[in-house]
mmCIF file with all atom_site columns, C-alpha atoms in Angstrom:
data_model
loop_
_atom_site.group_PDB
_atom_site.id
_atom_site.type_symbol
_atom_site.label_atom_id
_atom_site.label_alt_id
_atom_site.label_comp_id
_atom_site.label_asym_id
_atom_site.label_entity_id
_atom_site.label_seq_id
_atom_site.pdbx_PDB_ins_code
_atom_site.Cartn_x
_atom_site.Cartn_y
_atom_site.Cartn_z
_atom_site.occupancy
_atom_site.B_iso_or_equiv
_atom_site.pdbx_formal_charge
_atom_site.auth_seq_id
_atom_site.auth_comp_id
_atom_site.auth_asym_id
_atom_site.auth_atom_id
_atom_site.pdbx_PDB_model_num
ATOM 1   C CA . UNK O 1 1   ? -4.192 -11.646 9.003   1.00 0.00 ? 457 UNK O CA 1
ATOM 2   C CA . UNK O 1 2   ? -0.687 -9.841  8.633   1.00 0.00 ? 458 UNK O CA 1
ATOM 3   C CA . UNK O 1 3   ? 0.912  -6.832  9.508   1.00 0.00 ? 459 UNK O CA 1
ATOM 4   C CA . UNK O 1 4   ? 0.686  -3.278  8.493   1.00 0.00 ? 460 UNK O CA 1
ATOM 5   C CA . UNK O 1 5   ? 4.547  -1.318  7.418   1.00 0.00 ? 461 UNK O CA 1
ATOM 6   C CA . UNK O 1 6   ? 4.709  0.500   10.409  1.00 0.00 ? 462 UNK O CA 1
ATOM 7   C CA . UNK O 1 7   ? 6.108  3.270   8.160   1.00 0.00 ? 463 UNK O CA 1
ATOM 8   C CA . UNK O 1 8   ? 3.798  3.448   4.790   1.00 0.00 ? 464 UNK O CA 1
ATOM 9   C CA . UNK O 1 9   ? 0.708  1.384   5.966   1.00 0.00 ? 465 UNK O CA 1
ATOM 10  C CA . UNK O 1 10  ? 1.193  -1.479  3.117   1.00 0.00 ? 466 UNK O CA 1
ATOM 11  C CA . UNK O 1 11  ? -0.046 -4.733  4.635   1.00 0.00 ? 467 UNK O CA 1
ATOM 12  C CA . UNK O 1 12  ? 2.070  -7.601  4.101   1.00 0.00 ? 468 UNK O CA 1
ATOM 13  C CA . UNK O 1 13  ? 0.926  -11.671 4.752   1.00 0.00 ? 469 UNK O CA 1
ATOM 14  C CA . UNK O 1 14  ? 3.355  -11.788 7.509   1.00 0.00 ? 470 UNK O CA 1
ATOM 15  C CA . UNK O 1 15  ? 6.639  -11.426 9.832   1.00 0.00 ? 471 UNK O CA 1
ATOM 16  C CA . UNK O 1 16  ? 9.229  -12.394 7.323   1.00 0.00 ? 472 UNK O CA 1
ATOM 17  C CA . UNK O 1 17  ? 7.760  -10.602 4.455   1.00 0.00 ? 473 UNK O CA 1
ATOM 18  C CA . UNK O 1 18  ? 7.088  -7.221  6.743   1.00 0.00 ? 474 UNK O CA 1
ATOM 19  C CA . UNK O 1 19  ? 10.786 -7.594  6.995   1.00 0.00 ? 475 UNK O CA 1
ATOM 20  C CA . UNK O 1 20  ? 12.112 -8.084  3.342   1.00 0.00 ? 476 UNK O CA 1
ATOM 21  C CA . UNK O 1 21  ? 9.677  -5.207  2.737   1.00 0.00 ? 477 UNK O CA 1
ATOM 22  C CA . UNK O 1 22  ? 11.054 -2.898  5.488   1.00 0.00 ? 478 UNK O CA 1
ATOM 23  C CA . UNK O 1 23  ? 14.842 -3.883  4.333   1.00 0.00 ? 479 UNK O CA 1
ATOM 24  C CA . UNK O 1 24  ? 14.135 -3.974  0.727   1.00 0.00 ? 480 UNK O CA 1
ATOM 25  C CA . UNK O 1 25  ? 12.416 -0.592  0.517   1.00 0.00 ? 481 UNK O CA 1
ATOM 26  C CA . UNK O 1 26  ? 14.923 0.923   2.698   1.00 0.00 ? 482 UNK O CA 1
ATOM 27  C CA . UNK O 1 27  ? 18.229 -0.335  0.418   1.00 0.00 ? 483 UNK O CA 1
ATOM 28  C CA . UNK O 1 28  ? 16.554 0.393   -2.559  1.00 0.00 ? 484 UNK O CA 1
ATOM 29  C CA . UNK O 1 29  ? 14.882 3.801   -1.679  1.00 0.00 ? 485 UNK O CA 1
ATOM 30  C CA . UNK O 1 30  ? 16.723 5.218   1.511   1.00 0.00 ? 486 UNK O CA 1
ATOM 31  C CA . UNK O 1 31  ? 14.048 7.243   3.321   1.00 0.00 ? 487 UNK O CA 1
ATOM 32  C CA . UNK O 1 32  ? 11.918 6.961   6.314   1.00 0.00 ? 488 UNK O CA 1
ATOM 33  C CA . UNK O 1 33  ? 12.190 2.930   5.856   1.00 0.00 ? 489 UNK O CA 1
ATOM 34  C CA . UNK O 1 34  ? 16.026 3.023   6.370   1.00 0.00 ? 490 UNK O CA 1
ATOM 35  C CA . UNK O 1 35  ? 15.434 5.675   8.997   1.00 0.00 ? 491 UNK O CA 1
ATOM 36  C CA . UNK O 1 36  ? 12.851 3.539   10.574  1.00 0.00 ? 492 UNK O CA 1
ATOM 37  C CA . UNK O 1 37  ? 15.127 0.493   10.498  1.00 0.00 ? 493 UNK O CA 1
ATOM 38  C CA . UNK O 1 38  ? 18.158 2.641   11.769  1.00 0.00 ? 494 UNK O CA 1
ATOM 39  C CA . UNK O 1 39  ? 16.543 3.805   14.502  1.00 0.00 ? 495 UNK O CA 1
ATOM 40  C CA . UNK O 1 40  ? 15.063 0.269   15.719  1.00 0.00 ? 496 UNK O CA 1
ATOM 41  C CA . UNK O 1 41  ? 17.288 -1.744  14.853  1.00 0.00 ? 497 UNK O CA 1
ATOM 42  C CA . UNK O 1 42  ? 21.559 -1.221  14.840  1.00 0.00 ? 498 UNK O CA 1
ATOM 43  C CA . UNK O 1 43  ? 22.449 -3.965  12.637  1.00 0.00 ? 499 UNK O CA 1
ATOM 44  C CA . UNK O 1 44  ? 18.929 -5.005  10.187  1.00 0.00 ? 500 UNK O CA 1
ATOM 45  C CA . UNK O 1 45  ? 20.847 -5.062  6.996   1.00 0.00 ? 501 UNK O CA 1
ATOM 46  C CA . UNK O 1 46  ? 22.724 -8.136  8.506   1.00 0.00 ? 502 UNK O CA 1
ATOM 47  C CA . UNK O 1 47  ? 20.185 -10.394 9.941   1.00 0.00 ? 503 UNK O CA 1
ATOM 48  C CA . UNK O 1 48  ? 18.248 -12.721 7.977   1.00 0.00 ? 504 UNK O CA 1
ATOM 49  C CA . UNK O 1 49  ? 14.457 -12.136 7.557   1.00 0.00 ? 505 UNK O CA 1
ATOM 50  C CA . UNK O 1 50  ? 13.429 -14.118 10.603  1.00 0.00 ? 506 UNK O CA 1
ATOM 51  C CA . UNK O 1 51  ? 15.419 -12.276 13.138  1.00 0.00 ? 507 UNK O CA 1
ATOM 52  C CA . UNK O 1 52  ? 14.962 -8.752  11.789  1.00 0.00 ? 508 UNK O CA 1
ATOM 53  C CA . UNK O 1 53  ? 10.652 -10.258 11.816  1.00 0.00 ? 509 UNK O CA 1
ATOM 54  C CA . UNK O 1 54  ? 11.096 -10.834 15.588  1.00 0.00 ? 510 UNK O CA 1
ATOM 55  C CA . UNK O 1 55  ? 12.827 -7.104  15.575  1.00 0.00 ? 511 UNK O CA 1
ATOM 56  C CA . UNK O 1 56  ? 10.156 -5.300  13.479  1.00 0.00 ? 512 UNK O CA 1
ATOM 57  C CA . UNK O 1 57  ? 6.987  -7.103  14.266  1.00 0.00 ? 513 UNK O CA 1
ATOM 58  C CA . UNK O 1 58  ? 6.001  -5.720  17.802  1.00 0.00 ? 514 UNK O CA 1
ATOM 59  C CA . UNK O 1 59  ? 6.049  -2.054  15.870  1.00 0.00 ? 515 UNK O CA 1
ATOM 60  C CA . UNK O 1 60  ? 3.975  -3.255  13.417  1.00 0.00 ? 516 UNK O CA 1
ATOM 61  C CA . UNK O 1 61  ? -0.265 -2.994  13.684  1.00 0.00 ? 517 UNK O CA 1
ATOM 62  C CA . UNK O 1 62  ? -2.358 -6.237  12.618  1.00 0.00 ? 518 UNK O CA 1
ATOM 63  C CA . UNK O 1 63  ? -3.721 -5.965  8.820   1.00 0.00 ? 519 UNK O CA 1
ATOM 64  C CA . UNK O 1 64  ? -5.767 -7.741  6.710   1.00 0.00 ? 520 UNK O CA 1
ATOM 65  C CA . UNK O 1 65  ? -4.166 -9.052  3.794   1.00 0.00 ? 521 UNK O CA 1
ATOM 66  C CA . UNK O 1 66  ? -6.085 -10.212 0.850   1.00 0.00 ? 522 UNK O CA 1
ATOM 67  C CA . UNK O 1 67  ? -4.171 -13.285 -0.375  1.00 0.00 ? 523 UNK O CA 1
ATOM 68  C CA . UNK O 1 68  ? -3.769 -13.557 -4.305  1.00 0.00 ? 524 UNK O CA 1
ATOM 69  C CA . UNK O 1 69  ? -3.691 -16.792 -6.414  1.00 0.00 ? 525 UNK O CA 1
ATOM 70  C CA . UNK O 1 70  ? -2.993 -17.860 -9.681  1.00 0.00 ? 526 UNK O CA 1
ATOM 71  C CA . UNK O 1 71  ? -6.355 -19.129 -10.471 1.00 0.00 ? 527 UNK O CA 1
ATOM 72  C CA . UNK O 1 72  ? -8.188 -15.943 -8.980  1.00 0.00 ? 528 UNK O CA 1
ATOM 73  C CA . UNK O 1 73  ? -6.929 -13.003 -11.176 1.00 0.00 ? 529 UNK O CA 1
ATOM 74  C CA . UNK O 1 74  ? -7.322 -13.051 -15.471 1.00 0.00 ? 530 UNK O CA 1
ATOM 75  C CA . UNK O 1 75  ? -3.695 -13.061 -16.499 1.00 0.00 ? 531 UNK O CA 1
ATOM 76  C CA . UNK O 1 76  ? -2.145 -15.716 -13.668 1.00 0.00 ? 532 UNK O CA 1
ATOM 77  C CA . UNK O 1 77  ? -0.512 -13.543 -11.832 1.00 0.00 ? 533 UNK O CA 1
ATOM 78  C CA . UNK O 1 78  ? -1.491 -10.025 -10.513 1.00 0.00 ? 534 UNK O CA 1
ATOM 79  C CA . UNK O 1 79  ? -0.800 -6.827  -11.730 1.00 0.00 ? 535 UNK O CA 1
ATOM 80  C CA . UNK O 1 80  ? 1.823  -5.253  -9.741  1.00 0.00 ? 536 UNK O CA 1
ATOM 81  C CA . UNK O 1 81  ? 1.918  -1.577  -11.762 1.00 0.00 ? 537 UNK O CA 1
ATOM 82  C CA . UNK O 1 82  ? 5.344  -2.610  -13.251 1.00 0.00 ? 538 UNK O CA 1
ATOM 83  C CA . UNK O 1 83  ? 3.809  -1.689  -17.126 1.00 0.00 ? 539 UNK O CA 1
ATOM 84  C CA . UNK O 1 84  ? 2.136  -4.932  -17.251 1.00 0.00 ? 540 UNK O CA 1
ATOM 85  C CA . UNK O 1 85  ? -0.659 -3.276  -19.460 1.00 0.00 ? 541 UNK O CA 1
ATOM 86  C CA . UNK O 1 86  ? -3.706 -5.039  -17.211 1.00 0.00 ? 542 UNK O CA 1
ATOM 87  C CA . UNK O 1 87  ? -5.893 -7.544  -18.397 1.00 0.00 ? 543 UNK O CA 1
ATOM 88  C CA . UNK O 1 88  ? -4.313 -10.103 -20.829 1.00 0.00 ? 544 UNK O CA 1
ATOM 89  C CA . UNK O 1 89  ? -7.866 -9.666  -22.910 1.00 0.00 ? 545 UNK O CA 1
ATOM 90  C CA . UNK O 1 90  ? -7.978 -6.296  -23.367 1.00 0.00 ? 546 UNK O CA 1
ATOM 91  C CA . UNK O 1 91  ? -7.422 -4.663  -26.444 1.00 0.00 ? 547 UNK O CA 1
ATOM 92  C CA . UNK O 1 92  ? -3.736 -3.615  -28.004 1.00 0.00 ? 548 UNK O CA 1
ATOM 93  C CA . UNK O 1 93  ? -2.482 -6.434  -25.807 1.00 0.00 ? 549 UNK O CA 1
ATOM 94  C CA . UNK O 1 94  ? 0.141  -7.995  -28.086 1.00 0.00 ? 550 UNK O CA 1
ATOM 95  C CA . UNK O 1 95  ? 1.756  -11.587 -27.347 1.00 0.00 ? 551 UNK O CA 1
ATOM 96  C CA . UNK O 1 96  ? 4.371  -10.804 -29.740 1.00 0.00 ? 552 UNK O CA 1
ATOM 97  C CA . UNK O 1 97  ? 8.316  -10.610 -28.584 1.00 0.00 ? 553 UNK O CA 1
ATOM 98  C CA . UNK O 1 98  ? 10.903 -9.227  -30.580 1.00 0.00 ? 554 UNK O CA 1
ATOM 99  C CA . UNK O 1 99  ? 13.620 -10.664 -27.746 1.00 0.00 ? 555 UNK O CA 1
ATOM 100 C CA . UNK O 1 100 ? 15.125 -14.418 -27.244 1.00 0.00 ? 556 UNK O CA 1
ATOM 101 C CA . UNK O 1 101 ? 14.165 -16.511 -24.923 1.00 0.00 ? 557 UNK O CA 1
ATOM 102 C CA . UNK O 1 102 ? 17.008 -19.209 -25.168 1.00 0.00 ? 558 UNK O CA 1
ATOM 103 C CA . UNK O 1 103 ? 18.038 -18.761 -21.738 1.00 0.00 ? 559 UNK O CA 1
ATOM 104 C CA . UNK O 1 104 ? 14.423 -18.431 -20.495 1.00 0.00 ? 560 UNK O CA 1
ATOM 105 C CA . UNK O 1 105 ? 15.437 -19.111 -16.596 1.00 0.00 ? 561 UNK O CA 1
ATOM 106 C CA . UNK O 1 106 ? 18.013 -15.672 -16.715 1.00 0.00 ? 562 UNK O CA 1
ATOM 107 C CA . UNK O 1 107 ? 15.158 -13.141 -16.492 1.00 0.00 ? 563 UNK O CA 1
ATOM 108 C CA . UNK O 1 108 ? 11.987 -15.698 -15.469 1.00 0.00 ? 564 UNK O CA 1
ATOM 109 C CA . UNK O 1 109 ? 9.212  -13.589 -13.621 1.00 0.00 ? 565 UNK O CA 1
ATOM 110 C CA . UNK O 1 110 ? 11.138 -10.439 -13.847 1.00 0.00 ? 566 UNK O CA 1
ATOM 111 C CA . UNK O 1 111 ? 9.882  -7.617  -16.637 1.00 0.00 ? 567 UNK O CA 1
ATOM 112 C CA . UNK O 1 112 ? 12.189 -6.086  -19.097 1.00 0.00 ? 568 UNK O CA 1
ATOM 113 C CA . UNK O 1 113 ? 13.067 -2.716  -18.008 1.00 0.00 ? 569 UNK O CA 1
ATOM 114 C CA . UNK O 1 114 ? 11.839 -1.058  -20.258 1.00 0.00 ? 570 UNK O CA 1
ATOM 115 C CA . UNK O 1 115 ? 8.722  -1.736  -20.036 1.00 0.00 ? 571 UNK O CA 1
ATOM 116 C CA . UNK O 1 116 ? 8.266  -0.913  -16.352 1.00 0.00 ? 572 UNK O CA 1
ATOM 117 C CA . UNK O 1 117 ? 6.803  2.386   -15.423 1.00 0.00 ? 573 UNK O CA 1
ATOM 118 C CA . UNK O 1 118 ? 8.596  3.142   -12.275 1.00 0.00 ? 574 UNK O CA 1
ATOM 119 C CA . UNK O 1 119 ? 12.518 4.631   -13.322 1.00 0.00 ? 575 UNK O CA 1
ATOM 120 C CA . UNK O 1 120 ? 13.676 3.657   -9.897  1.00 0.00 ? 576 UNK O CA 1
ATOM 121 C CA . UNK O 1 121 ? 12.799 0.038   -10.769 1.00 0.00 ? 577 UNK O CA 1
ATOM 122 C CA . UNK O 1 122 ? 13.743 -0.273  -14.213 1.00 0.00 ? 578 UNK O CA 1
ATOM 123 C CA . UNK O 1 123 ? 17.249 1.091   -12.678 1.00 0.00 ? 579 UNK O CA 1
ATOM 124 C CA . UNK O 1 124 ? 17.280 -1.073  -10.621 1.00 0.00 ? 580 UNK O CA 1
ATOM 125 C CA . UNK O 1 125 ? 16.243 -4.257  -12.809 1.00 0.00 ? 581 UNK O CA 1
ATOM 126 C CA . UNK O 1 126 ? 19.177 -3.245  -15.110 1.00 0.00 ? 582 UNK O CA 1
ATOM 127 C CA . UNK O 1 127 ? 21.588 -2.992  -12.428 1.00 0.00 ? 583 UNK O CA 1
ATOM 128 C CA . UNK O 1 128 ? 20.540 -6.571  -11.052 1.00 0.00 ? 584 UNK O CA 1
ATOM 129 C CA . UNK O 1 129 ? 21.009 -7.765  -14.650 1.00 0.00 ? 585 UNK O CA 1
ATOM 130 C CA . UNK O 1 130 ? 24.311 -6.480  -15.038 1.00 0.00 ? 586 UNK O CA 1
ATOM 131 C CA . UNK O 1 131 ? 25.969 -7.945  -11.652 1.00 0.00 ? 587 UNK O CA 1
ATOM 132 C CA . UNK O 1 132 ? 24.048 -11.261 -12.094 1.00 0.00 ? 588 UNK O CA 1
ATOM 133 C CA . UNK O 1 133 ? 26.127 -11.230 -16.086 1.00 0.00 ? 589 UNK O CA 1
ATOM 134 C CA . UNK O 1 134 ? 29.022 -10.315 -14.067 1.00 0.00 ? 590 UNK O CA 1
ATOM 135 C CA . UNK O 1 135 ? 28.591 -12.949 -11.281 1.00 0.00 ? 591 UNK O CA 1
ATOM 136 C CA . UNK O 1 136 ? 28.187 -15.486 -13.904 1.00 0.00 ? 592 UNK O CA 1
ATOM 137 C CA . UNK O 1 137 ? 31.197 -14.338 -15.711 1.00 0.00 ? 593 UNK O CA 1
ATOM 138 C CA . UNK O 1 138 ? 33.640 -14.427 -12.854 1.00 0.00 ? 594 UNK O CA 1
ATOM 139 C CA . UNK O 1 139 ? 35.217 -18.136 -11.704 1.00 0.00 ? 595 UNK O CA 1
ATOM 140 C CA . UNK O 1 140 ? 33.799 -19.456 -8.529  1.00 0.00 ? 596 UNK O CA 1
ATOM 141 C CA . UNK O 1 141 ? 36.423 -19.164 -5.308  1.00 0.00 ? 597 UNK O CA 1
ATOM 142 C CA . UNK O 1 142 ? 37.264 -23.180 -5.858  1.00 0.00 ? 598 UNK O CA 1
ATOM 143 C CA . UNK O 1 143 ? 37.549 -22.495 -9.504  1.00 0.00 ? 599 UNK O CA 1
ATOM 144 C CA . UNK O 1 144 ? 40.214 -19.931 -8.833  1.00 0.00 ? 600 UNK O CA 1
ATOM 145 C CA . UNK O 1 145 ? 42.706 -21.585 -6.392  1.00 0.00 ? 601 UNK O CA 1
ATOM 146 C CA . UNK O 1 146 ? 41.931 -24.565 -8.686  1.00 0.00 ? 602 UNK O CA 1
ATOM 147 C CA . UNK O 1 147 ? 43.884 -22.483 -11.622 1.00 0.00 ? 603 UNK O CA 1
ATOM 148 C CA . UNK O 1 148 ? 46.521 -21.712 -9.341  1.00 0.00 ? 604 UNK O CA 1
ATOM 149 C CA . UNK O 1 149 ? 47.292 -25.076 -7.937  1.00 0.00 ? 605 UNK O CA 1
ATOM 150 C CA . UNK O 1 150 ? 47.658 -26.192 -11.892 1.00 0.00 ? 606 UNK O CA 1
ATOM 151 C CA . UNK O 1 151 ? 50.185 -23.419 -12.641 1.00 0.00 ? 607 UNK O CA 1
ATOM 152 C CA . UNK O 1 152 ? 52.250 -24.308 -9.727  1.00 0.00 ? 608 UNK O CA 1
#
């Protein structure tokens, strides 16, 4: 048993994840999730998921929710409409990569942009690429007063 979004119906397993969900789709989308939020809650894009749960949880209507494993759909995981094609069996499906995988752990579990079907998301994957590059890039805080202890 979980809960129901109190503002689009979706069912999620339980507290926490009602919350991410409500948070998430209101930063990335705006809308009657932020307004929902905004109206409830003064301060949810600053509290982690368990307090913003205990927030958003009384509003929300019991749900069933149909847990998902590994071993219980064809291709390991399910498909979540991000372009995944369906069934790993099905015909056209090629294995084939034309893209390294050297640094396998950058991207693992997350699909290329452009192969997702939503614009919003593949937006929003490239934009998550780019400022994890950047954060990578950029000297850690100790790294910094590090340098500027040396040049002293």
């Amino acid at each position: 048993m979980g809960y129901a979004c109190p503002v689009c119906d979706t069912p999620q397993r339980d507290g926490e994840h009602l919350a991410h969900h409500l948070a998430f789709t209101a930063m990335l989308h705006g809308g009657d999730h932020a307004d929902w939020l905004d109206e409830r809650v003064d301060d949810w894009s600053e509290r982690e998921p368990a307090e913003l749960a205990a927030e958003v949880t009384p509003h929300a209507a019991d749900a069933e929710y149909e847990e998902v494993f590994e071993d219980t759909v064809p291709r390991g995981r399910p498909d979540v409409g991000m372009g995944s094609g369906g069934d790993a069996d099905s015909p056209g499906h090629d294995h084939a990569h034309d893209h390294d995988h050297s640094d396998s752990s950058a991207g693992a579990g997350v699909p290329d942009p452009e192969s997702v079907d939503d614009p919003e998301v593949a937006e929003a994957l490239r934009e998550a690429r780019e400022m994890t590059r950047e954060a990578r890039d950029e000297p850690s805080g100790d790294d910094r007063d590090t340098d500027a202890d040396t040049d002293a």
